[in-house]
Every structure is written in structure tokens, then in C-alpha cells.
PDB file of C-alpha atoms and ligand atoms in Angstrom:
ATOM      1  CA  MET A   1     134.061  55.702  55.657  1.00  0.00           C
ATOM      2  CA  GLY A   2     133.682  58.843  57.318  1.00  0.00           C
ATOM      3  CA  LEU A   3     134.474  60.658  60.085  1.00  0.00           C
ATOM      4  CA  PRO A   4     132.710  60.647  63.383  1.00  0.00           C
ATOM      5  CA  GLN A   5     129.089  62.196  63.646  1.00  0.00           C
ATOM      6  CA  GLY A   6     128.297  65.641  66.015  1.00  0.00           C
ATOM      7  CA  ASP A   7     129.504  69.099  65.961  1.00  0.00           C
ATOM      8  CA  GLY A   8     132.695  67.851  66.315  1.00  0.00           C
ATOM      9  CA  GLY A   9     133.472  70.416  68.818  1.00  0.00           C
ATOM     10  CA  GLY A  10     133.223  67.044  71.565  1.00  0.00           C
ATOM     11  CA  THR A  11     130.291  69.183  73.404  1.00  0.00           C
ATOM     12  CA  LYS A  12     127.022  67.674  74.248  1.00  0.00           C
ATOM     13  CA  THR A  13     123.721  69.442  74.734  1.00  0.00           C
ATOM     14  CA  LEU A  14     121.729  68.282  77.692  1.00  0.00           C
ATOM     15  CA  THR A  15     117.983  69.166  77.849  1.00  0.00           C
ATOM     16  CA  LYS A  16     116.282  68.807  80.840  1.00  0.00           C
ATOM     17  CA  PRO A  17     113.653  66.686  81.080  1.00  0.00           C
ATOM     18  CA  LYS A  18     110.404  68.149  81.746  1.00  0.00           C
ATOM     19  CA  GLN A  19     109.348  67.206  85.365  1.00  0.00           C
ATOM     20  CA  LYS A  20     105.655  65.898  84.595  1.00  0.00           C
ATOM     21  CA  LEU A  21     104.877  65.427  88.873  1.00  0.00           C
ATOM     22  CA  LYS A  22     102.274  67.107  90.354  1.00  0.00           C
ATOM     23  CA  LYS A  23     101.550  68.781  93.481  1.00  0.00           C
ATOM     24  CA  PRO A  24      99.161  66.335  95.354  1.00  0.00           C
ATOM     25  CA  SER A  25      95.945  68.057  95.754  1.00  0.00           C
ATOM     26  CA  ASP A  26      94.115  68.383  98.814  1.00  0.00           C
ATOM     27  CA  TYR A  27      90.689  66.920 100.167  1.00  0.00           C
ATOM     28  CA  LYS A  28      87.727  68.545 101.673  1.00  0.00           C
ATOM     29  CA  VAL A  29      86.155  66.393 104.406  1.00  0.00           C
ATOM     30  CA  ILE A  30      82.745  66.617 103.817  1.00  0.00           C
ATOM     31  CA  LEU A  31      79.493  66.221 106.278  1.00  0.00           C
ATOM     32  CA  LEU A  32      76.152  65.648 104.102  1.00  0.00           C
ATOM     33  CA  ASN A  33      72.721  66.270 106.501  1.00  0.00           C
ATOM     34  CA  ASP A  34      70.205  63.545 106.376  1.00  0.00           C
ATOM     35  CA  ASP A  35      66.724  63.782 108.614  1.00  0.00           C
ATOM     36  CA  PHE A  36      67.635  60.982 111.142  1.00  0.00           C
ATOM     37  CA  THR A  37      70.940  61.664 112.810  1.00  0.00           C
ATOM     38  CA  PRO A  38      70.753  63.534 115.943  1.00  0.00           C
ATOM     39  CA  MET A  39      72.784  66.979 116.600  1.00  0.00           C
ATOM     40  CA  ASP A  40      74.477  65.675 119.418  1.00  0.00           C
ATOM     41  CA  PHE A  41      75.982  63.031 117.251  1.00  0.00           C
ATOM     42  CA  VAL A  42      77.430  64.703 114.373  1.00  0.00           C
ATOM     43  CA  VAL A  43      78.842  67.079 117.133  1.00  0.00           C
ATOM     44  CA  HIS A  44      80.346  64.459 118.526  1.00  0.00           C
ATOM     45  CA  ILE A  45      81.546  62.820 115.041  1.00  0.00           C
ATOM     46  CA  LEU A  46      83.396  66.568 114.873  1.00  0.00           C
ATOM     47  CA  GLN A  47      85.146  66.808 118.287  1.00  0.00           C
ATOM     48  CA  ARG A  48      86.190  62.826 117.998  1.00  0.00           C
ATOM     49  CA  PHE A  49      87.506  62.759 114.329  1.00  0.00           C
ATOM     50  CA  PHE A  50      88.056  66.218 113.578  1.00  0.00           C
ATOM     51  CA  LYS A  51      88.886  67.855 116.972  1.00  0.00           C
ATOM     52  CA  LYS A  52      86.831  70.647 116.883  1.00  0.00           C
ATOM     53  CA  ASP A  53      85.692  72.676 120.491  1.00  0.00           C
ATOM     54  CA  ASN A  54      82.155  72.485 121.090  1.00  0.00           C
ATOM     55  CA  SER A  55      81.410  75.444 119.556  1.00  0.00           C
ATOM     56  CA  GLU A  56      83.093  75.124 116.373  1.00  0.00           C
ATOM     57  CA  ALA A  57      81.978  71.516 115.940  1.00  0.00           C
ATOM     58  CA  ASN A  58      78.471  73.013 116.788  1.00  0.00           C
ATOM     59  CA  ARG A  59      78.865  75.566 114.341  1.00  0.00           C
ATOM     60  CA  ILE A  60      79.653  73.344 111.402  1.00  0.00           C
ATOM     61  CA  MET A  61      76.364  70.776 112.481  1.00  0.00           C
ATOM     62  CA  LEU A  62      74.362  73.657 112.153  1.00  0.00           C
ATOM     63  CA  GLU A  63      75.686  74.490 108.949  1.00  0.00           C
ATOM     64  CA  VAL A  64      75.326  71.451 107.349  1.00  0.00           C
ATOM     65  CA  HIS A  65      71.770  70.955 109.144  1.00  0.00           C
ATOM     66  CA  HIS A  66      70.925  74.367 107.088  1.00  0.00           C
ATOM     67  CA  LYS A  67      72.914  74.158 104.145  1.00  0.00           C
ATOM     68  CA  GLY A  68      73.039  70.279 103.248  1.00  0.00           C
ATOM     69  CA  ALA A  69      76.583  69.608 103.803  1.00  0.00           C
ATOM     70  CA  GLY A  70      79.402  71.407 105.259  1.00  0.00           C
ATOM     71  CA  VAL A  71      83.393  71.027 105.523  1.00  0.00           C
ATOM     72  CA  ALA A  72      84.644  69.026 108.311  1.00  0.00           C
ATOM     73  CA  GLY A  73      88.810  69.367 107.594  1.00  0.00           C
ATOM     74  CA  ILE A  74      91.051  69.524 104.608  1.00  0.00           C
ATOM     75  CA  PHE A  75      93.443  66.782 104.725  1.00  0.00           C
ATOM     76  CA  SER A  76      96.077  65.239 102.357  1.00  0.00           C
ATOM     77  CA  HIS A  77      94.300  62.340 100.134  1.00  0.00           C
ATOM     78  CA  GLU A  78      95.613  59.686 102.787  1.00  0.00           C
ATOM     79  CA  ILE A  79      94.084  61.160 105.666  1.00  0.00           C
ATOM     80  CA  ALA A  80      91.138  62.420 104.214  1.00  0.00           C
ATOM     81  CA  GLU A  81      90.432  58.683 103.587  1.00  0.00           C
ATOM     82  CA  THR A  82      91.072  57.577 106.402  1.00  0.00           C
ATOM     83  CA  LYS A  83      88.590  60.063 108.329  1.00  0.00           C
ATOM     84  CA  MET A  84      85.673  59.637 105.746  1.00  0.00           C
ATOM     85  CA  THR A  85      85.813  55.943 106.229  1.00  0.00           C
ATOM     86  CA  GLN A  86      85.857  56.115 110.435  1.00  0.00           C
ATOM     87  CA  VAL A  87      83.332  58.340 109.789  1.00  0.00           C
ATOM     88  CA  ASN A  88      81.215  55.983 108.094  1.00  0.00           C
ATOM     89  CA  GLN A  89      81.834  53.277 110.251  1.00  0.00           C
ATOM     90  CA  TYR A  90      81.489  54.637 113.115  1.00  0.00           C
ATOM     91  CA  ALA A  91      78.027  56.262 112.261  1.00  0.00           C
ATOM     92  CA  ARG A  92      76.713  52.708 110.901  1.00  0.00           C
ATOM     93  CA  GLN A  93      78.225  50.875 113.939  1.00  0.00           C
ATOM     94  CA  ASN A  94      75.688  53.641 115.636  1.00  0.00           C
ATOM     95  CA  GLU A  95      72.864  53.160 113.419  1.00  0.00           C
ATOM     96  CA  HIS A  96      72.774  56.787 111.838  1.00  0.00           C
ATOM     97  CA  PRO A  97      72.589  57.330 108.515  1.00  0.00           C
ATOM     98  CA  LEU A  98      75.521  60.327 108.580  1.00  0.00           C
ATOM     99  CA  LYS A  99      77.366  60.071 105.648  1.00  0.00           C
ATOM    100  CA  CYS A 100      80.688  61.435 105.081  1.00  0.00           C
ATOM    101  CA  ILE A 101      82.137  62.087 101.359  1.00  0.00           C
ATOM    102  CA  MET A 102      85.587  64.058 100.004  1.00  0.00           C
ATOM    103  CA  GLU A 103      85.821  65.934  97.324  1.00  0.00           C
ATOM    104  CA  LYS A 104      89.268  67.279  95.635  1.00  0.00           C
ATOM    105  CA  VAL A 105      90.030  71.241  96.766  1.00  0.00           C
TER     106      VAL A 105
HETATM  107  N1  TYC B 201      69.625  67.228 110.127  1.00  0.00           N
HETATM  108  C1  TYC B 201      69.447  66.852 111.292  1.00  0.00           C
HETATM  109  C2  TYC B 201      68.717  66.619 112.494  1.00  0.00           C
HETATM  110  O1  TYC B 201      67.354  67.666 112.441  1.00  0.00           O
HETATM  111  C3  TYC B 201      71.234  67.212 112.285  1.00  0.00           C
HETATM  112  C4  TYC B 201      72.156  66.459 111.282  1.00  0.00           C
HETATM  113  C5  TYC B 201      73.324  67.514 111.025  1.00  0.00           C
HETATM  114  C6  TYC B 201      72.033  65.361 110.361  1.00  0.00           C
HETATM  115  C7  TYC B 201      74.621  67.159 110.362  1.00  0.00           C
HETATM  116  C8  TYC B 201      73.483  65.284 109.408  1.00  0.00           C
HETATM  117  O2  TYC B 201      75.490  65.806 109.189  1.00  0.00           O
HETATM  118  C9  TYC B 201      74.487  66.293 109.815  1.00  0.00           C
HETATM  119  N2  TYC B 201      68.496  65.861 113.663  1.00  0.00           N
END
């Protein structure tokens, strides 16, 4: 038989658990160049799915054409995935080889 354990003062020290939650990352939605998709179709994609005006859509399309890839927009994981899927599906429906990918910022 013994006395109750503890510091005898009736005081407990509570340590705050380390919060391991990370901020959700943003994702770049990227268009890839190819030799066959018409320039007008890429401009249309940028206006329809990324709400770019005509001059910004042309600028991004030409960047993709000259550099091989270009950023159409930056979104949360869920929105980026939806846009990517919609663009790839729309390109396939219209029989263009245009590819859209996403990449962590
Ligand atoms: N390179 C294509 C052409 O010359 C145009 C193009 C631009 C295709 C951007 C895809 O993501 C793309 N018609």
C-alpha cells in the first residue's frame, strides 16, 4: 500500500498535441503542345474552361505552342482535377490530341 502517484500537487500538465495538418496545396493546370490541335481550338478551351479573354487566351496558346507547355490556371486539387478531366474529355470528343495535366505548385 502506498500513497497516490503524482506530484502531490493535484496539477496535471497538458501538452498540446502537434497538429500534423498541412495546408492543401494548389495545382497548376497545364496544357501540352502537340502538332495537330488547331490553335483556334486551344484558344476556345482557354476561354470556355478557364474564362480567359481572347487576348490572354491567345497569349497562353502561343506560349504552349512555342515552349511546349503552359499554365492555364492554378486551383485547389479538386477544381484542378475537374478542369483537367473536362478539357481532356472535350478534346477527345472533338478528336484533337490536346492533353491537359496538373502539377503541384
Ligand atoms: N502546335 C499546335 C499547332 O501548331 C497548336 C497548339 C497550341 C496545340 C497549344 C496544343 O496546347 C496546344 N496547330
